[in-house]
mmCIF file of C-alpha atoms and ligand atoms in Angstrom:
data_model
loop_
_atom_site.group_PDB
_atom_site.id
_atom_site.type_symbol
_atom_site.label_atom_id
_atom_site.label_comp_id
_atom_site.label_asym_id
_atom_site.label_seq_id
_atom_site.Cartn_x
_atom_site.Cartn_y
_atom_site.Cartn_z
ATOM 1 C CA UNK L 12 0.093 0.009 -0.088
ATOM 2 C CA UNK L 13 1.220 3.532 -1.015
ATOM 3 C CA UNK L 14 1.994 5.347 2.572
ATOM 4 C CA UNK L 15 -0.063 8.082 3.268
ATOM 5 C CA UNK L 16 1.233 11.674 5.009
ATOM 6 C CA UNK L 17 -0.981 13.424 6.388
ATOM 7 C CA UNK L 18 -3.966 13.875 4.059
ATOM 8 C CA UNK L 19 -1.481 13.383 0.644
ATOM 9 C CA UNK L 20 -1.224 9.647 -0.670
ATOM 10 C CA UNK L 21 2.407 9.277 -1.272
ATOM 11 C CA UNK L 22 3.425 7.547 -4.626
ATOM 12 C CA UNK L 23 3.306 4.076 -5.339
ATOM 13 C CA UNK L 24 6.945 2.671 -4.730
ATOM 14 C CA UNK L 25 8.103 0.464 -7.835
ATOM 15 C CA UNK L 26 11.220 -1.354 -8.760
ATOM 16 C CA UNK L 27 11.847 -2.278 -12.644
ATOM 17 C CA UNK L 28 14.089 -5.225 -13.047
ATOM 18 C CA UNK L 29 14.934 -5.719 -16.655
ATOM 19 C CA UNK L 30 18.291 -6.474 -17.615
ATOM 20 C CA UNK L 31 19.183 -5.545 -21.225
ATOM 21 C CA UNK L 32 20.401 -1.897 -21.884
ATOM 22 C CA UNK L 33 20.277 -2.230 -25.535
ATOM 23 C CA UNK L 34 17.794 0.430 -27.275
ATOM 24 C CA UNK L 35 15.196 -3.001 -28.519
ATOM 25 C CA UNK L 36 11.855 -2.752 -28.913
ATOM 26 C CA UNK L 37 10.836 -3.964 -25.547
ATOM 27 C CA UNK L 38 13.525 -1.482 -23.511
ATOM 28 C CA UNK L 39 12.380 1.393 -25.801
ATOM 29 C CA UNK L 40 8.675 0.238 -25.001
ATOM 30 C CA UNK L 41 9.607 0.693 -20.969
ATOM 31 C CA UNK L 42 11.448 4.067 -21.576
ATOM 32 C CA UNK L 43 8.098 5.302 -23.460
ATOM 33 C CA UNK L 44 5.889 4.299 -20.759
ATOM 34 C CA UNK L 45 8.124 5.608 -17.965
ATOM 35 C CA UNK L 46 8.135 8.440 -19.968
ATOM 36 C CA UNK L 47 4.365 8.778 -19.531
ATOM 37 C CA UNK L 48 3.771 7.644 -16.030
ATOM 38 C CA UNK L 49 2.623 10.250 -13.667
ATOM 39 C CA UNK L 50 5.612 10.515 -10.944
ATOM 40 C CA UNK L 51 2.884 11.900 -8.504
ATOM 41 C CA UNK L 52 1.410 8.552 -8.486
ATOM 42 C CA UNK L 53 3.790 6.232 -8.949
ATOM 43 C CA UNK L 54 7.935 6.620 -8.221
ATOM 44 C CA UNK L 55 9.548 4.374 -10.622
ATOM 45 C CA UNK L 56 13.024 3.151 -9.880
ATOM 46 C CA UNK L 57 14.882 0.437 -12.750
ATOM 47 C CA UNK L 58 17.874 -2.024 -12.011
ATOM 48 C CA UNK L 59 19.507 -3.162 -15.270
ATOM 49 C CA UNK L 60 21.828 -6.341 -15.594
ATOM 50 C CA UNK L 61 24.009 -4.714 -17.798
ATOM 51 C CA UNK L 62 25.799 -0.880 -18.609
ATOM 52 C CA UNK L 63 24.436 0.417 -22.129
ATOM 53 C CA UNK L 64 23.299 2.972 -24.313
ATOM 54 C CA UNK L 65 19.564 2.972 -22.247
ATOM 55 C CA UNK L 66 20.988 4.050 -18.581
ATOM 56 C CA UNK L 67 20.824 7.744 -19.626
ATOM 57 C CA UNK L 68 17.987 8.136 -21.043
ATOM 58 C CA UNK L 69 15.951 6.042 -18.711
ATOM 59 C CA UNK L 70 17.458 8.358 -15.553
ATOM 60 C CA UNK L 71 15.912 10.877 -17.789
ATOM 61 C CA UNK L 72 12.515 9.596 -16.752
ATOM 62 C CA UNK L 73 13.021 7.026 -13.754
ATOM 63 C CA UNK L 74 13.785 8.324 -10.005
ATOM 64 C CA UNK L 75 16.431 5.950 -10.247
ATOM 65 C CA UNK L 76 18.955 3.924 -11.907
ATOM 66 C CA UNK L 77 21.119 1.001 -10.482
ATOM 67 C CA UNK L 78 23.469 -1.036 -12.527
ATOM 68 C CA UNK L 79 23.864 -4.790 -11.059
ATOM 69 C CA UNK L 80 25.728 -6.640 -13.936
ATOM 70 C CA UNK L 81 25.298 -10.221 -14.383
ATOM 71 C CA UNK L 82 28.418 -11.974 -14.671
ATOM 72 C CA UNK L 83 29.984 -12.660 -18.576
ATOM 73 C CA UNK L 84 28.732 -16.121 -18.379
ATOM 74 C CA UNK L 85 25.368 -15.753 -17.173
ATOM 75 C CA UNK L 86 24.702 -12.583 -19.668
ATOM 76 C CA UNK L 87 25.946 -14.634 -22.408
ATOM 77 C CA UNK L 88 23.489 -17.545 -21.885
ATOM 78 C CA UNK L 89 20.147 -16.438 -24.632
ATOM 79 C CA UNK L 90 16.495 -17.465 -24.285
ATOM 80 C CA UNK L 91 17.634 -20.418 -26.887
ATOM 81 C CA UNK L 92 20.195 -21.833 -24.319
ATOM 82 C CA UNK L 93 17.955 -21.744 -21.148
ATOM 83 C CA UNK L 94 17.785 -24.837 -19.369
ATOM 84 C CA UNK L 95 21.386 -25.955 -21.772
ATOM 85 C CA UNK L 96 24.305 -26.948 -19.590
ATOM 86 C CA UNK L 97 25.902 -23.889 -20.746
ATOM 87 C CA UNK L 98 22.919 -22.308 -18.864
ATOM 88 C CA UNK L 99 24.223 -24.561 -15.609
ATOM 89 C CA UNK L 100 27.390 -23.507 -16.485
ATOM 90 C CA UNK L 101 25.892 -19.306 -15.699
ATOM 91 C CA UNK L 102 24.116 -20.823 -12.314
ATOM 92 C CA UNK L 103 27.153 -19.044 -9.793
ATOM 93 C CA UNK L 104 26.867 -15.812 -11.965
ATOM 94 C CA UNK L 105 23.749 -15.937 -11.575
ATOM 95 C CA UNK L 106 23.521 -16.860 -7.753
ATOM 96 C CA UNK L 107 25.900 -13.766 -7.504
ATOM 97 C CA UNK L 108 23.628 -10.946 -9.461
ATOM 98 C CA UNK L 109 20.900 -12.435 -7.245
ATOM 99 C CA UNK L 110 22.026 -12.074 -4.198
ATOM 100 C CA UNK L 111 22.963 -8.716 -5.386
ATOM 101 C CA UNK L 112 19.159 -8.000 -6.616
ATOM 102 C CA UNK L 113 17.777 -9.596 -3.265
ATOM 103 C CA UNK L 114 19.841 -7.410 -1.596
ATOM 104 C CA UNK L 115 19.282 -4.488 -3.555
ATOM 105 C CA UNK L 116 15.614 -4.910 -3.474
ATOM 106 C CA UNK L 117 15.649 -5.255 0.430
ATOM 107 C CA UNK L 118 17.311 -2.028 0.369
ATOM 108 C CA UNK L 119 15.406 -0.220 -1.392
ATOM 109 C CA UNK L 120 12.094 -1.724 -0.312
ATOM 110 C CA UNK L 121 9.557 -0.577 -3.043
ATOM 111 C CA UNK L 122 6.006 -1.688 -2.968
ATOM 112 C CA UNK L 123 6.149 -3.636 -6.196
ATOM 113 C CA UNK L 124 8.490 -5.337 -8.080
ATOM 114 C CA UNK L 125 7.915 -5.696 -11.876
ATOM 115 C CA UNK L 126 10.225 -7.742 -14.035
ATOM 116 C CA UNK L 127 10.537 -7.343 -17.820
ATOM 117 C CA UNK L 128 12.759 -10.062 -19.500
ATOM 118 C CA UNK L 129 13.443 -13.496 -19.079
ATOM 119 C CA UNK L 130 16.151 -13.585 -16.692
ATOM 120 C CA UNK L 131 14.543 -10.338 -15.138
ATOM 121 C CA UNK L 132 11.305 -12.835 -14.347
ATOM 122 C CA UNK L 133 13.847 -15.774 -13.213
ATOM 123 C CA UNK L 134 15.771 -13.782 -10.822
ATOM 124 C CA UNK L 135 13.569 -11.131 -9.691
ATOM 125 C CA UNK L 136 10.710 -13.661 -9.314
ATOM 126 C CA UNK L 137 13.250 -15.526 -6.398
ATOM 127 C CA UNK L 138 14.090 -12.137 -5.074
ATOM 128 C CA UNK L 139 10.638 -11.238 -4.648
ATOM 129 C CA UNK L 140 9.650 -14.026 -3.381
ATOM 130 C CA UNK L 141 12.299 -14.354 -1.121
ATOM 131 C CA UNK L 142 11.325 -10.894 0.278
ATOM 132 C CA UNK L 143 7.676 -10.965 0.255
ATOM 133 C CA UNK L 144 7.302 -8.923 -1.633
ATOM 134 C CA UNK L 145 4.325 -8.392 -4.450
ATOM 135 C CA UNK L 146 5.724 -8.889 -8.228
ATOM 136 C CA UNK L 147 4.175 -7.824 -11.393
ATOM 137 C CA UNK L 148 5.835 -9.500 -14.702
ATOM 138 C CA UNK L 149 5.461 -7.283 -17.568
ATOM 139 C CA UNK L 150 5.630 -9.718 -20.819
ATOM 140 C CA UNK L 151 7.004 -8.137 -24.147
ATOM 141 C CA UNK L 152 7.701 -11.990 -25.538
ATOM 142 C CA UNK L 153 5.664 -14.700 -26.674
ATOM 143 C CA UNK L 154 6.128 -17.774 -24.373
ATOM 144 C CA UNK L 155 5.763 -19.898 -27.445
ATOM 145 C CA UNK L 156 7.869 -22.770 -28.950
ATOM 146 C CA UNK L 157 9.821 -19.771 -31.357
ATOM 147 C CA UNK L 158 11.197 -17.919 -28.489
ATOM 148 C CA UNK L 159 11.840 -20.388 -26.099
ATOM 149 C CA UNK L 160 12.986 -24.738 -25.638
ATOM 150 C CA UNK L 161 10.132 -26.815 -25.255
ATOM 151 C CA UNK L 162 11.944 -27.802 -21.779
ATOM 152 C CA UNK L 163 11.511 -24.183 -19.997
ATOM 153 C CA UNK L 164 8.068 -23.028 -21.660
ATOM 154 C CA UNK L 165 6.119 -25.758 -19.044
ATOM 155 C CA UNK L 166 7.802 -24.396 -16.476
ATOM 156 C CA UNK L 167 7.919 -20.687 -17.507
ATOM 157 C CA UNK L 168 3.857 -20.872 -17.770
ATOM 158 C CA UNK L 169 3.458 -22.507 -14.759
ATOM 159 C CA UNK L 170 5.375 -20.114 -13.007
ATOM 160 C CA UNK L 171 3.598 -17.246 -14.817
ATOM 161 C CA UNK L 172 0.493 -18.434 -12.730
ATOM 162 C CA UNK L 173 1.836 -19.009 -9.106
ATOM 163 C CA UNK L 174 4.461 -16.393 -8.794
ATOM 164 C CA UNK L 175 3.448 -12.817 -10.284
ATOM 165 C CA UNK L 176 0.351 -11.861 -8.506
ATOM 166 C CA UNK L 177 -0.320 -10.028 -11.995
ATOM 167 C CA UNK L 178 0.870 -10.030 -15.776
ATOM 168 C CA UNK L 179 0.735 -7.189 -17.795
ATOM 169 C CA UNK L 180 0.819 -8.729 -21.615
ATOM 170 C CA UNK L 181 1.522 -6.604 -25.019
ATOM 171 C CA UNK L 182 -0.811 -8.019 -26.863
ATOM 172 C CA UNK L 183 -3.982 -10.475 -26.432
ATOM 173 C CA UNK L 184 -1.385 -13.039 -28.648
ATOM 174 C CA UNK L 185 1.236 -12.400 -26.085
ATOM 175 C CA UNK L 186 -1.524 -12.881 -23.754
ATOM 176 C CA UNK L 187 -2.844 -16.510 -24.600
ATOM 177 C CA UNK L 188 0.598 -17.943 -24.635
ATOM 178 C CA UNK L 189 0.350 -17.382 -20.795
ATOM 179 C CA UNK L 190 -2.905 -19.612 -19.983
ATOM 180 C CA UNK L 191 -4.143 -19.426 -16.558
ATOM 181 C CA UNK L 192 -2.251 -16.660 -15.646
ATOM 182 C CA UNK L 193 -3.712 -12.878 -14.484
ATOM 183 C CA UNK L 194 -3.274 -10.965 -17.480
ATOM 184 C CA UNK L 195 -3.744 -7.152 -18.250
ATOM 185 C CA UNK L 196 -3.192 -6.051 -22.236
ATOM 186 C CA UNK L 197 -1.229 -2.533 -21.875
ATOM 187 C CA UNK L 198 -0.408 -2.231 -25.824
ATOM 188 C CA UNK L 199 3.281 -0.285 -25.960
ATOM 189 C CA UNK L 200 2.538 3.254 -26.703
ATOM 190 C CA UNK L 201 3.725 6.119 -29.108
ATOM 191 C CA UNK L 202 4.756 9.515 -27.429
ATOM 192 C CA UNK L 203 3.206 12.743 -29.013
ATOM 193 C CA UNK L 204 6.222 13.462 -30.717
ATOM 194 C CA UNK L 205 6.203 10.494 -32.876
ATOM 195 C CA UNK L 206 3.050 11.093 -34.323
ATOM 196 C CA UNK L 207 1.989 13.409 -37.404
ATOM 197 C CA UNK L 208 -1.137 15.186 -36.341
ATOM 198 C CA UNK L 209 -2.195 15.005 -40.051
ATOM 199 C CA UNK L 210 -1.578 12.051 -42.371
ATOM 200 C CA UNK L 211 -2.174 13.981 -45.141
ATOM 201 C CA UNK L 212 1.641 15.790 -44.543
ATOM 202 C CA UNK L 213 3.446 12.241 -46.125
ATOM 203 C CA UNK L 214 4.881 13.015 -49.102
ATOM 204 C CA UNK L 215 6.047 10.116 -50.699
ATOM 205 C CA UNK L 216 9.515 10.503 -52.334
ATOM 206 C CA UNK L 217 10.080 10.832 -56.054
ATOM 207 C CA UNK L 218 11.929 7.166 -56.576
ATOM 208 C CA UNK L 219 9.500 4.347 -53.985
ATOM 209 C CA UNK L 220 11.422 3.461 -50.832
ATOM 210 C CA UNK L 221 10.613 0.404 -49.150
ATOM 211 C CA UNK L 222 11.603 0.346 -45.487
ATOM 212 C CA UNK L 223 11.765 -2.065 -42.909
ATOM 213 C CA UNK L 224 12.909 -0.777 -39.202
ATOM 214 C CA UNK L 225 13.959 -2.989 -36.159
ATOM 215 C CA UNK L 226 16.702 -4.911 -35.146
ATOM 216 C CA UNK L 227 18.397 -7.116 -37.874
ATOM 217 C CA UNK L 228 17.319 -10.707 -36.508
ATOM 218 C CA UNK L 229 15.941 -13.893 -37.958
ATOM 219 C CA UNK L 230 12.782 -13.181 -36.061
ATOM 220 C CA UNK L 231 12.530 -9.886 -38.442
ATOM 221 C CA UNK L 232 12.325 -11.281 -41.718
ATOM 222 C CA UNK L 233 15.299 -9.343 -43.582
ATOM 223 C CA UNK L 234 16.443 -12.164 -45.423
ATOM 224 C CA UNK L 235 12.416 -12.441 -47.000
ATOM 225 C CA UNK L 236 12.113 -8.667 -48.049
ATOM 226 C CA UNK L 237 16.139 -9.097 -49.640
ATOM 227 C CA UNK L 238 14.310 -12.075 -51.007
ATOM 228 C CA UNK L 239 11.802 -10.488 -52.426
ATOM 229 C CA UNK L 240 13.326 -7.847 -53.924
ATOM 230 C CA UNK L 241 14.866 -8.483 -57.274
ATOM 231 C CA UNK L 242 10.715 -9.251 -58.586
ATOM 232 C CA UNK L 243 9.972 -5.364 -57.239
ATOM 233 C CA UNK L 244 13.059 -3.768 -59.129
ATOM 234 C CA UNK L 245 12.298 -5.266 -62.083
ATOM 235 C CA UNK L 246 9.056 -3.591 -61.925
ATOM 236 C CA UNK L 247 10.133 -0.908 -60.360
ATOM 237 C CA UNK L 248 13.847 0.222 -61.551
ATOM 238 C CA UNK L 249 14.107 3.067 -59.097
ATOM 239 C CA UNK L 250 13.105 1.311 -56.103
ATOM 240 C CA UNK L 251 15.217 1.559 -52.982
ATOM 241 C CA UNK L 252 14.941 -1.280 -49.845
ATOM 242 C CA UNK L 253 16.402 0.558 -46.323
ATOM 243 C CA UNK L 254 16.925 -2.042 -43.404
ATOM 244 C CA UNK L 255 17.290 0.139 -40.517
ATOM 245 C CA UNK L 256 18.630 -1.650 -37.503
ATOM 246 C CA UNK L 257 21.573 -3.343 -35.456
ATOM 247 C CA UNK L 258 22.165 -7.250 -35.385
ATOM 248 C CA UNK L 259 21.298 -6.701 -31.390
ATOM 249 C CA UNK L 260 22.063 -9.873 -28.763
ATOM 250 C CA UNK L 261 24.392 -11.852 -31.108
ATOM 251 C CA UNK L 262 22.707 -11.702 -34.401
ATOM 252 C CA UNK L 263 25.412 -10.587 -36.764
ATOM 253 C CA UNK L 264 25.836 -13.929 -38.167
ATOM 254 C CA UNK L 265 22.283 -13.468 -39.184
ATOM 255 C CA UNK L 266 23.317 -10.208 -40.487
ATOM 256 C CA UNK L 267 26.300 -11.356 -42.833
ATOM 257 C CA UNK L 268 24.066 -13.695 -44.438
ATOM 258 C CA UNK L 269 21.575 -10.915 -44.926
ATOM 259 C CA UNK L 270 24.219 -9.311 -46.617
ATOM 260 C CA UNK L 271 25.520 -12.202 -48.626
ATOM 261 C CA UNK L 272 21.743 -12.996 -50.068
ATOM 262 C CA UNK L 273 22.428 -8.806 -50.963
ATOM 263 C CA UNK L 274 25.718 -9.098 -52.967
ATOM 264 C CA UNK L 275 24.462 -12.554 -54.495
ATOM 265 C CA UNK L 276 21.715 -10.966 -56.360
ATOM 266 C CA UNK L 277 23.838 -7.705 -56.985
ATOM 267 C CA UNK L 278 21.676 -5.271 -55.071
ATOM 268 C CA UNK L 279 23.857 -3.199 -53.571
ATOM 269 C CA UNK L 280 22.571 -0.117 -55.232
ATOM 270 C CA UNK L 281 19.093 -0.791 -54.484
ATOM 271 C CA UNK L 282 19.462 -2.664 -50.954
ATOM 272 C CA UNK L 283 21.036 -1.332 -48.246
ATOM 273 C CA UNK L 284 21.077 -2.467 -44.522
ATOM 274 C CA UNK L 285 22.118 0.685 -42.235
ATOM 275 C CA UNK L 286 22.415 0.962 -38.440
ATOM 276 C CA UNK L 287 19.862 1.640 -35.934
ATOM 277 C CA UNK L 288 18.974 4.922 -35.493
ATOM 278 C CA UNK L 289 18.023 6.991 -31.917
ATOM 279 C CA UNK L 290 14.815 8.751 -33.941
ATOM 280 C CA UNK L 291 13.160 6.710 -37.292
ATOM 281 C CA UNK L 292 10.328 9.880 -37.889
ATOM 282 C CA UNK L 293 12.817 11.149 -40.838
ATOM 283 C CA UNK L 294 13.328 7.957 -42.077
ATOM 284 C CA UNK L 295 9.477 6.843 -42.120
ATOM 285 C CA UNK L 296 8.676 10.004 -43.597
ATOM 286 C CA UNK L 297 11.261 9.346 -46.377
ATOM 287 C CA UNK L 298 9.923 6.259 -47.460
ATOM 288 C CA UNK L 299 6.629 5.143 -49.311
ATOM 289 C CA UNK L 300 5.550 2.279 -47.550
ATOM 290 C CA UNK L 301 6.987 0.181 -44.400
ATOM 291 C CA UNK L 302 7.401 -3.667 -44.627
ATOM 292 C CA UNK L 303 7.141 -5.736 -41.248
ATOM 293 C CA UNK L 304 8.098 -8.996 -42.146
ATOM 294 C CA UNK L 305 8.507 -10.994 -39.549
ATOM 295 C CA UNK L 306 8.505 -14.835 -40.670
ATOM 296 C CA UNK L 307 7.411 -15.896 -36.514
ATOM 297 C CA UNK L 308 4.409 -14.233 -35.025
ATOM 298 C CA UNK L 309 5.742 -11.109 -33.834
ATOM 299 C CA UNK L 310 4.769 -10.264 -30.139
ATOM 300 C CA UNK L 311 2.987 -6.759 -30.693
ATOM 301 C CA UNK L 312 4.996 -4.627 -33.578
ATOM 302 C CA UNK L 313 5.602 -1.457 -32.521
ATOM 303 C CA UNK L 314 7.185 -0.128 -35.966
ATOM 304 C CA UNK L 315 3.889 -0.614 -37.423
ATOM 305 C CA UNK L 316 2.535 1.913 -34.963
ATOM 306 C CA UNK L 317 5.310 3.984 -35.742
ATOM 307 C CA UNK L 318 4.220 4.071 -39.096
ATOM 308 C CA UNK L 319 0.831 4.449 -39.018
ATOM 309 C CA UNK L 320 1.091 7.520 -36.302
ATOM 310 C CA UNK L 321 3.159 9.384 -39.527
ATOM 311 C CA UNK L 322 0.494 8.141 -42.293
ATOM 312 C CA UNK L 323 2.898 5.665 -43.850
ATOM 313 C CA UNK L 324 1.058 2.903 -45.460
ATOM 314 C CA UNK L 325 1.836 -0.760 -44.222
ATOM 315 C CA UNK L 326 2.747 -4.385 -45.308
ATOM 316 C CA UNK L 327 3.017 -6.435 -42.484
ATOM 317 C CA UNK L 328 2.990 -10.454 -41.610
ATOM 318 C CA UNK L 329 -0.136 -12.180 -40.319
ATOM 319 C CA UNK L 330 0.408 -13.134 -36.839
ATOM 320 C CA UNK L 331 0.914 -12.403 -33.326
ATOM 321 C CA UNK L 332 -0.012 -8.910 -32.331
ATOM 322 C CA UNK L 333 -0.107 -7.283 -35.563
ATOM 323 C CA UNK L 334 -3.935 -8.246 -36.647
ATOM 324 C CA UNK L 335 -4.809 -6.666 -33.454
ATOM 325 C CA UNK L 336 -2.951 -3.163 -34.573
ATOM 326 C CA UNK L 337 -4.060 -3.588 -38.322
ATOM 327 C CA UNK L 338 -7.825 -5.164 -38.047
ATOM 328 C CA UNK L 339 -9.317 -3.922 -35.172
ATOM 329 C CA UNK L 340 -12.601 -5.540 -34.783
ATOM 330 C CA UNK L 341 -12.494 -7.372 -37.482
ATOM 331 C CA UNK L 342 -13.039 -4.424 -39.615
ATOM 332 C CA UNK L 343 -10.971 -3.453 -42.870
ATOM 333 C CA UNK L 344 -7.616 -4.445 -42.433
ATOM 334 C CA UNK L 345 -5.327 -0.839 -42.702
ATOM 335 C CA UNK L 346 -2.544 -2.111 -44.290
ATOM 336 C CA UNK L 347 -2.026 -4.765 -46.378
ATOM 337 C CA UNK L 348 -1.490 -8.382 -44.624
ATOM 338 C CA UNK L 349 0.436 -11.390 -45.967
ATOM 339 C CA UNK L 350 1.537 -14.425 -45.040
ATOM 340 C CA UNK L 351 4.305 -15.015 -42.353
ATOM 341 C CA UNK L 352 7.550 -16.500 -44.190
ATOM 342 C CA UNK L 353 5.585 -15.747 -47.497
ATOM 343 C CA UNK L 354 8.730 -14.321 -49.824
ATOM 344 C CA UNK L 355 5.965 -14.217 -53.083
ATOM 345 C CA UNK L 356 2.910 -12.807 -51.217
ATOM 346 C CA UNK L 357 5.007 -9.786 -49.358
ATOM 347 C CA UNK L 358 6.442 -8.743 -53.047
ATOM 348 C CA UNK L 359 2.614 -8.634 -54.614
ATOM 349 C CA UNK L 360 1.573 -6.832 -51.553
ATOM 350 C CA UNK L 361 4.532 -4.169 -51.591
ATOM 351 C CA UNK L 362 3.962 -4.162 -55.581
ATOM 352 C CA UNK L 363 0.146 -3.515 -54.798
ATOM 353 C CA UNK L 364 0.904 -0.257 -52.734
ATOM 354 C CA UNK L 365 3.655 0.783 -55.163
ATOM 355 C CA UNK L 366 0.706 0.679 -58.220
ATOM 356 C CA UNK L 367 -2.008 2.269 -56.776
ATOM 357 C CA UNK L 368 -1.040 5.311 -54.715
ATOM 358 C CA UNK L 369 -4.434 5.965 -53.788
ATOM 359 C CA UNK L 370 -5.650 3.078 -52.509
ATOM 360 C CA UNK L 371 -2.640 2.976 -50.235
ATOM 361 C CA UNK L 372 -2.980 6.475 -49.134
ATOM 362 C CA UNK L 373 -6.555 5.787 -47.856
ATOM 363 C CA UNK L 374 -5.529 2.835 -45.706
ATOM 364 C CA UNK L 375 -2.688 5.079 -44.779
ATOM 365 C CA UNK L 376 -5.477 7.627 -43.537
ATOM 366 C CA UNK L 377 -7.466 5.279 -41.683
ATOM 367 C CA UNK L 378 -4.517 3.511 -40.054
ATOM 368 C CA UNK L 379 -3.470 7.159 -38.867
ATOM 369 C CA UNK L 380 -7.028 7.962 -37.353
ATOM 370 C CA UNK L 381 -7.588 4.430 -35.484
ATOM 371 C CA UNK L 382 -3.887 4.372 -34.466
ATOM 372 C CA UNK L 383 -3.677 7.558 -32.365
ATOM 373 C CA UNK L 384 -6.901 7.105 -31.218
ATOM 374 C CA UNK L 385 -5.574 3.441 -29.630
ATOM 375 C CA UNK L 386 -2.226 3.240 -28.762
ATOM 376 C CA UNK L 387 -1.684 6.026 -27.359
ATOM 377 C CA UNK L 388 1.225 5.890 -24.839
ATOM 378 C CA UNK L 389 -0.894 7.725 -22.110
ATOM 379 C CA UNK L 390 -3.307 4.858 -22.103
ATOM 380 C CA UNK L 391 -0.765 2.359 -21.433
ATOM 381 C CA UNK L 392 0.556 4.123 -18.603
ATOM 382 C CA UNK L 393 -2.873 4.032 -17.370
ATOM 383 C CA UNK L 394 -3.370 0.690 -17.316
ATOM 384 C CA UNK L 395 0.176 -0.328 -16.138
ATOM 385 C CA UNK L 396 -0.243 1.996 -13.197
ATOM 386 C CA UNK L 397 -3.770 0.436 -12.491
ATOM 387 C CA UNK L 398 -2.410 -2.884 -12.575
ATOM 388 C CA UNK L 399 0.825 -2.177 -10.063
ATOM 389 C CA UNK L 400 -1.743 -0.023 -7.700
ATOM 390 C CA UNK L 401 -3.774 -3.310 -7.298
ATOM 391 C CA UNK L 402 -0.608 -5.179 -6.823
ATOM 392 C CA UNK L 403 0.989 -3.107 -4.609
ATOM 393 C CA UNK L 404 -2.511 -3.009 -2.308
ATOM 394 C CA UNK L 405 -2.157 -7.154 -2.312
ATOM 395 C CA UNK L 406 0.760 -6.763 0.053
ATOM 396 C CA UNK L 407 2.285 -10.124 -0.806
ATOM 397 C CA UNK L 408 -0.328 -12.578 -2.035
ATOM 398 C CA UNK L 409 1.023 -14.767 -5.119
ATOM 399 C CA UNK L 410 -1.235 -17.486 -5.690
ATOM 400 C CA UNK L 411 -0.197 -20.255 -3.660
ATOM 401 C CA UNK L 412 1.862 -22.560 -5.287
HETATM 402 C C1 LIG T 506 9.327 -7.029 -27.609
HETATM 403 C C2 LIG T 506 8.572 -7.921 -28.619
HETATM 404 C C3 LIG T 506 7.868 -6.251 -30.106
HETATM 405 C C4 LIG T 506 7.248 -5.512 -29.426
HETATM 406 C C5 LIG T 506 7.949 -4.933 -27.747
HETATM 407 C C6 LIG T 506 7.260 -3.665 -26.876
HETATM 408 O O1 LIG T 506 10.737 -6.294 -28.228
HETATM 409 O O2 LIG T 506 8.954 -8.465 -29.313
HETATM 410 O O3 LIG T 506 6.805 -7.481 -30.782
HETATM 411 O O4 LIG T 506 6.721 -5.028 -29.987
HETATM 412 O O5 LIG T 506 8.741 -5.992 -27.240
HETATM 413 O O6 LIG T 506 6.591 -4.372 -26.518
#
C-alpha cells in the first residue's frame, strides 16, 4: 500500500527489473512508458543487469537507475539456450546477481517489483518471493516454442500462473501464450512527438522507398525482404529498400547472411542494411511503404504503429500481435497483410502499394486515425499504473504454489 503522509497519498514505489540496456523494442517501449507515468502516482526505480546506451535516457524518466552487472557467463546465455548445459555453467554468476538483486531490493523496499525480461522474471521472481514483495511480470515476448526451448516453456508458464500477482502483456496474442495467468493487456504506446497530426502531410519520395525498421534478426525477416527484392526491382527499377537496425543479441551471423544474399543478387545499389538510428521519424517520412516482415509471430510490432501514426502505408505479416494493430475488431484491414515467411506474397503486397498509391493513401489515413486513438502511450501508462496499484495493495499474496 502506498504510505500516507497527512492527507496526501505518497506515490507507489515501484522497482522495475530488466536485464538489457540495449535499445531493442521492449526496452524502448518501457522507456516511453516510464516517460508517461505520473510521478505523483508512481515513483519508478530501475535495475538493469548491464550498463549500456539505455541507462542515460532511463535516468531521465526514472527516479533512479542502478546497474547490477550479471556475470559474463550468465549474460551470454540467450533465451534459446535456457535449460541447456551452458545455462548450468552460468549458475554461479546468476546466483551472485540474485544475491545482489535481493540485497538491493531489501534496501530499497519498493511496494511492487516489476520484471520485464526473461532473465529478470527468473531472478526477480526469486528475489521478490524471498522478500515477500508483490511481483508483476511485464511480458514483451510470446511464451511460445519459436522463442523458448520446449523444456523451459511449461515451467515458465507454470511460474507465470504462480509467482506474479499480475502479468502485463503487450498484446492479446502474447497474453494467449500464458493460459491461466492473471493477464492485463497494455499495448506499447507511441509518444505524442512520434505522430503527425495530419497523415496528409506524408509525401511519397520521387522514387519508391521500402523501409524495414527493426533490429537485424531472423525473427524480423530481413532475409525474406531481400528475397522479394529482385522481382520488385524488375517492376520498379528506381526502387530502394532500406533496412535500418542493429544486429543485437548476437545476430551478427544473420546480418552477414543478409548481406551475402544482397551481394548474391547484386542488389547493392538498391538494397541497404543501415545501422540503427535513435529517431526513425525522418526515415518513415522519406519512405513509400513500411514493411514488417517477421516470419515468426511478432509479440506486438511497435514499428507498425510508428508508421501508422505518421501516415505511412504498411505491409505486414499476419501473425502474433500485428492483426490486433491492423485489423481492429475484425474491420477492414488498415494495411496489407501477408502470410509470415511468404516471399512472393510479400513482394505482391509491396507492389500493390506502389501501383495503387490512392488505395494505399486511403488505408494509411484510416490507419492513422485508428492508431492515434488506440495506441497513445498515456493509455498504456494508465493501464499499467492501475495494475501496479492493485498489486501494491495486495501486499504479498501470490497465488499459493
Ligand atoms: C518486444 C517484442 C515486440 C514488441 C516490443 C514492445 O521487443 O518482440 O513485438 O513490439 O517488445 O512490447
